[in-house]
Every structure is written in C-alpha cells, then in structure tokens.
Short mmCIF file of N, CA and C in Angstrom, two decimals:
data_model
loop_
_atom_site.label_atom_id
_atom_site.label_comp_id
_atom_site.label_asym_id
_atom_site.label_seq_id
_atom_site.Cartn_x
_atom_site.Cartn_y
_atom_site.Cartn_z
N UNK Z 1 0.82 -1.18 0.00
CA UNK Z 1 0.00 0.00 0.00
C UNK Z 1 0.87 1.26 0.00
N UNK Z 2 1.96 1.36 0.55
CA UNK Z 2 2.81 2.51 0.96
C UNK Z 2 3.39 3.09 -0.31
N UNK Z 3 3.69 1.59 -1.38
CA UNK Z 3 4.06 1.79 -2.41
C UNK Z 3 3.46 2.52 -3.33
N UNK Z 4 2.63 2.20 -3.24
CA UNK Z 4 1.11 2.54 -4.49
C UNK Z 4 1.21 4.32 -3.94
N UNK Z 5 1.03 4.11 -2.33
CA UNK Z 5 0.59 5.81 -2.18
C UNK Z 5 1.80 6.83 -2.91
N UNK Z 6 3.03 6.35 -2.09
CA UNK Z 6 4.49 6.60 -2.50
C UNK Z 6 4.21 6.90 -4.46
N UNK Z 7 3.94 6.22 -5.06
CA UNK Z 7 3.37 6.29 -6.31
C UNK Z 7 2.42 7.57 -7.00
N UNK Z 8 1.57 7.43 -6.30
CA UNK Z 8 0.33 8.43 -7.05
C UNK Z 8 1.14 9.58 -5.98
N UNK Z 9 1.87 9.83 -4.96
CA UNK Z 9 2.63 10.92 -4.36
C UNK Z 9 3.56 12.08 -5.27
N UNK Z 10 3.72 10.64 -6.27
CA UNK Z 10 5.12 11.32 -7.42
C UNK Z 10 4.36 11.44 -8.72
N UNK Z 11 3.22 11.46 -8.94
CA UNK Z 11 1.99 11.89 -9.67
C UNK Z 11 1.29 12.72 -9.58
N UNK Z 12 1.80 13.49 -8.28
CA UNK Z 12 0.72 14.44 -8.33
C UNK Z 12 -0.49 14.15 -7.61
N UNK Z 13 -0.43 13.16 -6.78
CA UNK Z 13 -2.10 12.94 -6.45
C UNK Z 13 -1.69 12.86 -4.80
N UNK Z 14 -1.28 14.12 -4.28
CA UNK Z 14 -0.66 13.79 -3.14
C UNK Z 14 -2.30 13.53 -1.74
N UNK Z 15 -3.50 13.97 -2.45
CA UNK Z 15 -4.43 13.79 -1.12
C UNK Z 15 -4.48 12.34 -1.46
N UNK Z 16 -5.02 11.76 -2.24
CA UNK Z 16 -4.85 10.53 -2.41
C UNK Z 16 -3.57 9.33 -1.19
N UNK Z 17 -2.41 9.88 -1.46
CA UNK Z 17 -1.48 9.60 -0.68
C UNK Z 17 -1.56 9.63 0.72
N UNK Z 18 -2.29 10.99 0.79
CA UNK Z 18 -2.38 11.50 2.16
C UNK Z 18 -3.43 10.47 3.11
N UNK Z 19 -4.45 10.11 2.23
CA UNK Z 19 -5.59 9.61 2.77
C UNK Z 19 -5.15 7.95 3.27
N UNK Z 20 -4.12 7.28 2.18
CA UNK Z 20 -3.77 6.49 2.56
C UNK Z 20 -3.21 5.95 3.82
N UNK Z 21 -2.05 7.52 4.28
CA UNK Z 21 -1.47 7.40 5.76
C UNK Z 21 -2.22 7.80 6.93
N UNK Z 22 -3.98 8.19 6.38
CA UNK Z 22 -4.67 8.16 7.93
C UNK Z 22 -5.49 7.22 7.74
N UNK Z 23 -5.34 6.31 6.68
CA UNK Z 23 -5.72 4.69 6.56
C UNK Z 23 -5.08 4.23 7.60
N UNK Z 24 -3.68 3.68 7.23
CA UNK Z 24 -2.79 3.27 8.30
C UNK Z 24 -2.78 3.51 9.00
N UNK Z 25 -2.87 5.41 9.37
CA UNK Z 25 -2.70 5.59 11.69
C UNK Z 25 -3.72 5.48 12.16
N UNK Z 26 -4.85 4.35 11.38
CA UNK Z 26 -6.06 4.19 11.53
C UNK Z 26 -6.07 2.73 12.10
N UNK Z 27 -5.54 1.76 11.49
CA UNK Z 27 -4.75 0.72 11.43
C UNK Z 27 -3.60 0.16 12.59
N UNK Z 28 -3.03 1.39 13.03
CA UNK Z 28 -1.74 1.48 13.77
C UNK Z 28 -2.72 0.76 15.16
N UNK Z 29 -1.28 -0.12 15.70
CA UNK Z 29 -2.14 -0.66 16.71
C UNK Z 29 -1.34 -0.24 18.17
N UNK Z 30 -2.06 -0.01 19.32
CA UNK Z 30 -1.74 0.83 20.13
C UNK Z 30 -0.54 1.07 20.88
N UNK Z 31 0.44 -0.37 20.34
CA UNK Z 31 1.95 -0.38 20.91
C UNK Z 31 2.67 0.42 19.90
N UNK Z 32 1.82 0.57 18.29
CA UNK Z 32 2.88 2.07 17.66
C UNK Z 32 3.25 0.62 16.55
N UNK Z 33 2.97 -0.79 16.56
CA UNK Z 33 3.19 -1.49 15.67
C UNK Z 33 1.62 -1.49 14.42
N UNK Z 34 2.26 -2.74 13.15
CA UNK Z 34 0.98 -2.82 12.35
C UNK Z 34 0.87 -4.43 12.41
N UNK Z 35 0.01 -4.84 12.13
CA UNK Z 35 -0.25 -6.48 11.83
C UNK Z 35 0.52 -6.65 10.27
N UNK Z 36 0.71 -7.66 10.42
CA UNK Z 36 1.44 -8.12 9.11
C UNK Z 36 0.97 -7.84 7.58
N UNK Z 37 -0.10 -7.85 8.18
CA UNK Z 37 -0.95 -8.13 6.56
C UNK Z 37 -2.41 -7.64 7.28
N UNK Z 38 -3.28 -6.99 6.84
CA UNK Z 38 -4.78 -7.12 7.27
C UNK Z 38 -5.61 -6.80 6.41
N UNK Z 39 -7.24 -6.87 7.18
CA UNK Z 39 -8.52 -7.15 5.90
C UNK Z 39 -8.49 -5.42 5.72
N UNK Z 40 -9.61 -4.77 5.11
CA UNK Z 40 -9.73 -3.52 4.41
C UNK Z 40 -10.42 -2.79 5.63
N UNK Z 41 -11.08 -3.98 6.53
CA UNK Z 41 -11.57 -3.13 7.81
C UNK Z 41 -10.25 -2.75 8.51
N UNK Z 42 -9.23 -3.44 8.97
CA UNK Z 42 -8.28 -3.56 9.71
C UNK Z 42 -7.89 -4.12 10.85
N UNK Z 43 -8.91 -5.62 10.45
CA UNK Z 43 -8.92 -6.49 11.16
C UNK Z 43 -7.46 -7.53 10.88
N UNK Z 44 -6.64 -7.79 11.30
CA UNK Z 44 -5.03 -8.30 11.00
C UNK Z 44 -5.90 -9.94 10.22
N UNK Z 45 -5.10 -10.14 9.38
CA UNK Z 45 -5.20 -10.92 8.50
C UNK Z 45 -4.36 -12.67 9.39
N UNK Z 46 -2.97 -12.12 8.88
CA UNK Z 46 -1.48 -12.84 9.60
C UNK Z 46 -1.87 -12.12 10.91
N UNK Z 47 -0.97 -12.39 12.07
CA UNK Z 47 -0.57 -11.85 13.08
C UNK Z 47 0.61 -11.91 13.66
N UNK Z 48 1.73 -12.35 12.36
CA UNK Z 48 2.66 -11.74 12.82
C UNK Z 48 3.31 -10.63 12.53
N UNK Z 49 4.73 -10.28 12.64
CA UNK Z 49 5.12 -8.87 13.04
C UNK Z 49 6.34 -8.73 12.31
N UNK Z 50 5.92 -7.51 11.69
CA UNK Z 50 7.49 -7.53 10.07
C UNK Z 50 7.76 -6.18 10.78
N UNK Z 51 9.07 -5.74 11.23
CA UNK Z 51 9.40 -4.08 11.43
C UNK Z 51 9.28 -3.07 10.02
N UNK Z 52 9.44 -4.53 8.63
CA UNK Z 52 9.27 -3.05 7.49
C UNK Z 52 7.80 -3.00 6.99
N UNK Z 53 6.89 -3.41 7.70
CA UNK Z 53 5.76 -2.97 7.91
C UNK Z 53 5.31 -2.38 8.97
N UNK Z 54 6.52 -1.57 9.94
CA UNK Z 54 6.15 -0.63 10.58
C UNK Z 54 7.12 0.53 9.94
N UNK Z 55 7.85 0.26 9.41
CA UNK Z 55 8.58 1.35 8.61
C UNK Z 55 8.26 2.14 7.55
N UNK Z 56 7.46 1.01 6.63
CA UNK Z 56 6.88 2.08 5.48
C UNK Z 56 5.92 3.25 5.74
N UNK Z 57 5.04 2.82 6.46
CA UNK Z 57 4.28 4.00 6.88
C UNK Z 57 5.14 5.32 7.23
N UNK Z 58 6.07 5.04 7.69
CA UNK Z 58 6.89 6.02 8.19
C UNK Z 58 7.58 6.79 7.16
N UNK Z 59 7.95 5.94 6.55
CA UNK Z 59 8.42 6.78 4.97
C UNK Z 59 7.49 7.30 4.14
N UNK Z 60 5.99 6.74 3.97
CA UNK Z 60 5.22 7.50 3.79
C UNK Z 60 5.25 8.78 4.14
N UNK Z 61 4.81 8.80 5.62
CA UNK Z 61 4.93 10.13 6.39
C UNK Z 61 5.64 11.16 6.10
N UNK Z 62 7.12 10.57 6.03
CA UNK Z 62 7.93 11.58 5.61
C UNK Z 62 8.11 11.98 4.40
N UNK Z 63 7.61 11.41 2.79
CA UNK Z 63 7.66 11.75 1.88
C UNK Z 63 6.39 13.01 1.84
N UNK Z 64 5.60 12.63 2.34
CA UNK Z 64 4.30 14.01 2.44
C UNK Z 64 4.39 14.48 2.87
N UNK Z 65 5.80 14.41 4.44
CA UNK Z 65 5.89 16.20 4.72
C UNK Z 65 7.04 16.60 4.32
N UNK Z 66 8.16 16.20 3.24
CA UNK Z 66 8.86 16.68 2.31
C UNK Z 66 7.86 17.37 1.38
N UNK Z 67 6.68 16.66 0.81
CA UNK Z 67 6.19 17.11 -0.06
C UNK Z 67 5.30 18.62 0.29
N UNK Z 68 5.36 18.72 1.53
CA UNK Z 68 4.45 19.51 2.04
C UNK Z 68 3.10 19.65 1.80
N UNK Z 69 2.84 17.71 1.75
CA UNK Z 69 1.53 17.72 1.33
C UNK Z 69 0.55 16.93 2.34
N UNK Z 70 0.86 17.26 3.72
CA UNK Z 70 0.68 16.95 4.98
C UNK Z 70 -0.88 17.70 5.49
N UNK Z 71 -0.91 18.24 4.78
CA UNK Z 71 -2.14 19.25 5.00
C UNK Z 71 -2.17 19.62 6.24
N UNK Z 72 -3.65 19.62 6.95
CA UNK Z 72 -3.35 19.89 8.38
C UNK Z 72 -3.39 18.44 9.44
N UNK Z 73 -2.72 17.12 8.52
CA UNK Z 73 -2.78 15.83 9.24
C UNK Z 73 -1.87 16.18 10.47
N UNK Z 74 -1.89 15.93 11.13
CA UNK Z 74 -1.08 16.01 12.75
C UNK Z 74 -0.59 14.64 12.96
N UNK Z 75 0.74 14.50 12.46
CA UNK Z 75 0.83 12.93 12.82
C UNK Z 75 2.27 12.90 13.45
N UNK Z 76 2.59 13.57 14.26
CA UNK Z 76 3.57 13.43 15.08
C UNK Z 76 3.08 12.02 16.28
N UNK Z 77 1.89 11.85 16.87
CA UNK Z 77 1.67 10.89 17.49
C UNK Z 77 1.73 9.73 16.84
N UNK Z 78 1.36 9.66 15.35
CA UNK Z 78 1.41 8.29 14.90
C UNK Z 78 2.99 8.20 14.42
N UNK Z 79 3.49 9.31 13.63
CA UNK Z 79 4.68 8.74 13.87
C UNK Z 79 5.62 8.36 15.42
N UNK Z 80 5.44 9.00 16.48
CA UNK Z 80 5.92 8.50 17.42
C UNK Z 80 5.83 6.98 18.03
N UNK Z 81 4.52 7.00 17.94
CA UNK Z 81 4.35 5.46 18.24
C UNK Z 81 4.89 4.60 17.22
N UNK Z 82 5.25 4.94 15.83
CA UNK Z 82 5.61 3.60 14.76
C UNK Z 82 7.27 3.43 15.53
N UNK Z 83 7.54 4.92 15.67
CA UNK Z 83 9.37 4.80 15.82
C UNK Z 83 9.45 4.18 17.24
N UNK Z 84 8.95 4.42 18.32
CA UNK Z 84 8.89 4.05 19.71
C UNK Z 84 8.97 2.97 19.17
N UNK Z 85 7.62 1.51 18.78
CA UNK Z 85 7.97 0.42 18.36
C UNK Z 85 8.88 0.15 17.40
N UNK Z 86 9.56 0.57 16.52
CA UNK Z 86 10.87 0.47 15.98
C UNK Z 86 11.68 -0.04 17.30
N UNK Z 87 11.88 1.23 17.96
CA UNK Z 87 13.23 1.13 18.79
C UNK Z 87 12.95 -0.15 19.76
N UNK Z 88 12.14 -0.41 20.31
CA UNK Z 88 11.88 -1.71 21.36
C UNK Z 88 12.34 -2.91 20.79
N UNK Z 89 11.95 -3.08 19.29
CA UNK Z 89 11.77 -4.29 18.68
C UNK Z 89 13.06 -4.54 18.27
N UNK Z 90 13.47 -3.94 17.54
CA UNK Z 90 15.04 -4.17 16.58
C UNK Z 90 15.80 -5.17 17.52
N UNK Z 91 16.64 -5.65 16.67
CA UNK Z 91 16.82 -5.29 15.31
C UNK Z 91 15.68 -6.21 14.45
N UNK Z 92 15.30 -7.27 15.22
CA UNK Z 92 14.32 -8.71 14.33
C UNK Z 92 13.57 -8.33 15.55
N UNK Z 93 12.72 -9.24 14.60
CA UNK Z 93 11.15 -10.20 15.20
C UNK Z 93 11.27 -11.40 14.46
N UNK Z 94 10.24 -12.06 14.82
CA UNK Z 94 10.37 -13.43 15.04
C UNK Z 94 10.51 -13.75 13.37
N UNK Z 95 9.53 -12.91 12.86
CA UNK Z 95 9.31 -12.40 11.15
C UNK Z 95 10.38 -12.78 10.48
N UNK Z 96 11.52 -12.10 10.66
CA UNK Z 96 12.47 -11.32 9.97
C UNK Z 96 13.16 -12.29 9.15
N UNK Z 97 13.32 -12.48 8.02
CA UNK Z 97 14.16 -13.20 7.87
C UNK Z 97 15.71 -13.47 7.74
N UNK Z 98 16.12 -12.67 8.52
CA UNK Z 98 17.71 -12.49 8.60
C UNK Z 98 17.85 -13.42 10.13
N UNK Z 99 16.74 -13.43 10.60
CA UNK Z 99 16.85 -14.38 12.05
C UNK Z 99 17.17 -16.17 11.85
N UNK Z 100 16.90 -16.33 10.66
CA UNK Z 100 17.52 -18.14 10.58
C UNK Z 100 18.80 -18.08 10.23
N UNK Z 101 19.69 -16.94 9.91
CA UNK Z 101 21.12 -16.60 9.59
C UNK Z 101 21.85 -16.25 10.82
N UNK Z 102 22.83 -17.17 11.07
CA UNK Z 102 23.85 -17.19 12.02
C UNK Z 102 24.38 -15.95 11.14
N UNK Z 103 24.89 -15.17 12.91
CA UNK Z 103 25.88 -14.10 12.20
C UNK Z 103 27.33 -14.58 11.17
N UNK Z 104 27.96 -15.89 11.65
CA UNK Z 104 28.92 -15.87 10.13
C UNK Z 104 28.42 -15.74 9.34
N UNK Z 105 27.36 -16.66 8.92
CA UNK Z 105 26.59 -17.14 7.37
C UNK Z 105 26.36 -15.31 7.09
N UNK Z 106 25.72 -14.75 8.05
CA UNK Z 106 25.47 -13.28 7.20
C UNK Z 106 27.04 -12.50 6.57
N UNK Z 107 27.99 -12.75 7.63
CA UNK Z 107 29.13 -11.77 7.38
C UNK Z 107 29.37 -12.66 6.00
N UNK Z 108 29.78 -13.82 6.22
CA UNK Z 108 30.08 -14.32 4.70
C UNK Z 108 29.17 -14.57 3.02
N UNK Z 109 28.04 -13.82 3.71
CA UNK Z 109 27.32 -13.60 2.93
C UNK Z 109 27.44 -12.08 2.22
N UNK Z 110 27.40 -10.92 2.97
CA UNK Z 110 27.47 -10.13 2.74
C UNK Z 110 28.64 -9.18 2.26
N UNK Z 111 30.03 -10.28 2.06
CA UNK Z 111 31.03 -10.23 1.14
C UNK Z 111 31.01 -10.34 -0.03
#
C-alpha cells in the first residue's frame, strides 16, 4: 500500500497519498506497531510482526511532509508510536528473515 501511495505521491495525487497514511494511523495498533498483513476493515489478517511494515508507513509520512503535502494531518503521534515500536523491537522479530542466519553465514554472505 505505501508503495502505491508513495506512487500516485510522485503523480501528483498527493491527497490521495495523504488519505492512505490516515488509513494506516487508523490501522496502527496501540503499541505504535501494524499487523502483518490485514482485511480492508483492519482487522489483522497474519498476526505476525514484520518491522518493514512498521517502517513504510513512516516513509510515507515523511515523503508528504517533504512534499508539504501533509495538509493539516497532525501525525507526530502516529509517527511516534511507529518509531517508539521500531526502537523496542530491533533489530528482528520473530518475522524477519535475517533471524535463521547465524551471524557468520550473514558476514560471509554479505562479502
């Protein structure tokens, strides 16, 4: 979804965009995380827990108030709560898939 908004953002269709990220801090669930995946109500689909599905929103955010197309959304609270759960969680969740990689396998991977 972040993508798509991120998308019609660089089109010109920034309320569009906009509407999308008070979809999500609509969505946002009260620890400042999102469900993995959910229905159109925002009932969580999966229930587990990806951090770059608490991140995109966030880049959302910040591409619309680069764009200064933030209108009068007030989303310092929703961004606080996405980054608050950022910082608790990191670097993984159970999600992640860098978590079945022993740190060698990554270093020698990432050579």
């Amino acid at each position: 979804m972040v993508q798509t908004a991120t998308a019609l953002l660089a089109c010109g269709r920034a309320e569009t965009a906009r509407r999308a990220l008070v979809y999500l801090a609509c969505t946002q669930e009260p620890d400042g995380g999102f469900a993995q995946n959910f229905w159109i109500d925002g009932t969580p689909y999966w229930t587990g827990q990806q951090l770059d599905e608490v991140a995109f929103p966030l880049m959302l955010a910040w591409r619309l108030w680069k764009a200064d197309a933030l209108g009068e959304l007030k989303i310092f609270p929703f961004v606080e709560r996405a980054a608050g759960y950022l910082v608790r969680q990191a670097p993984i969740t159970h999600q992640e898939r860098w978590k079945r990689m022993r740190a060698t396998r990554l270093l020698r991977w990432q050579r």
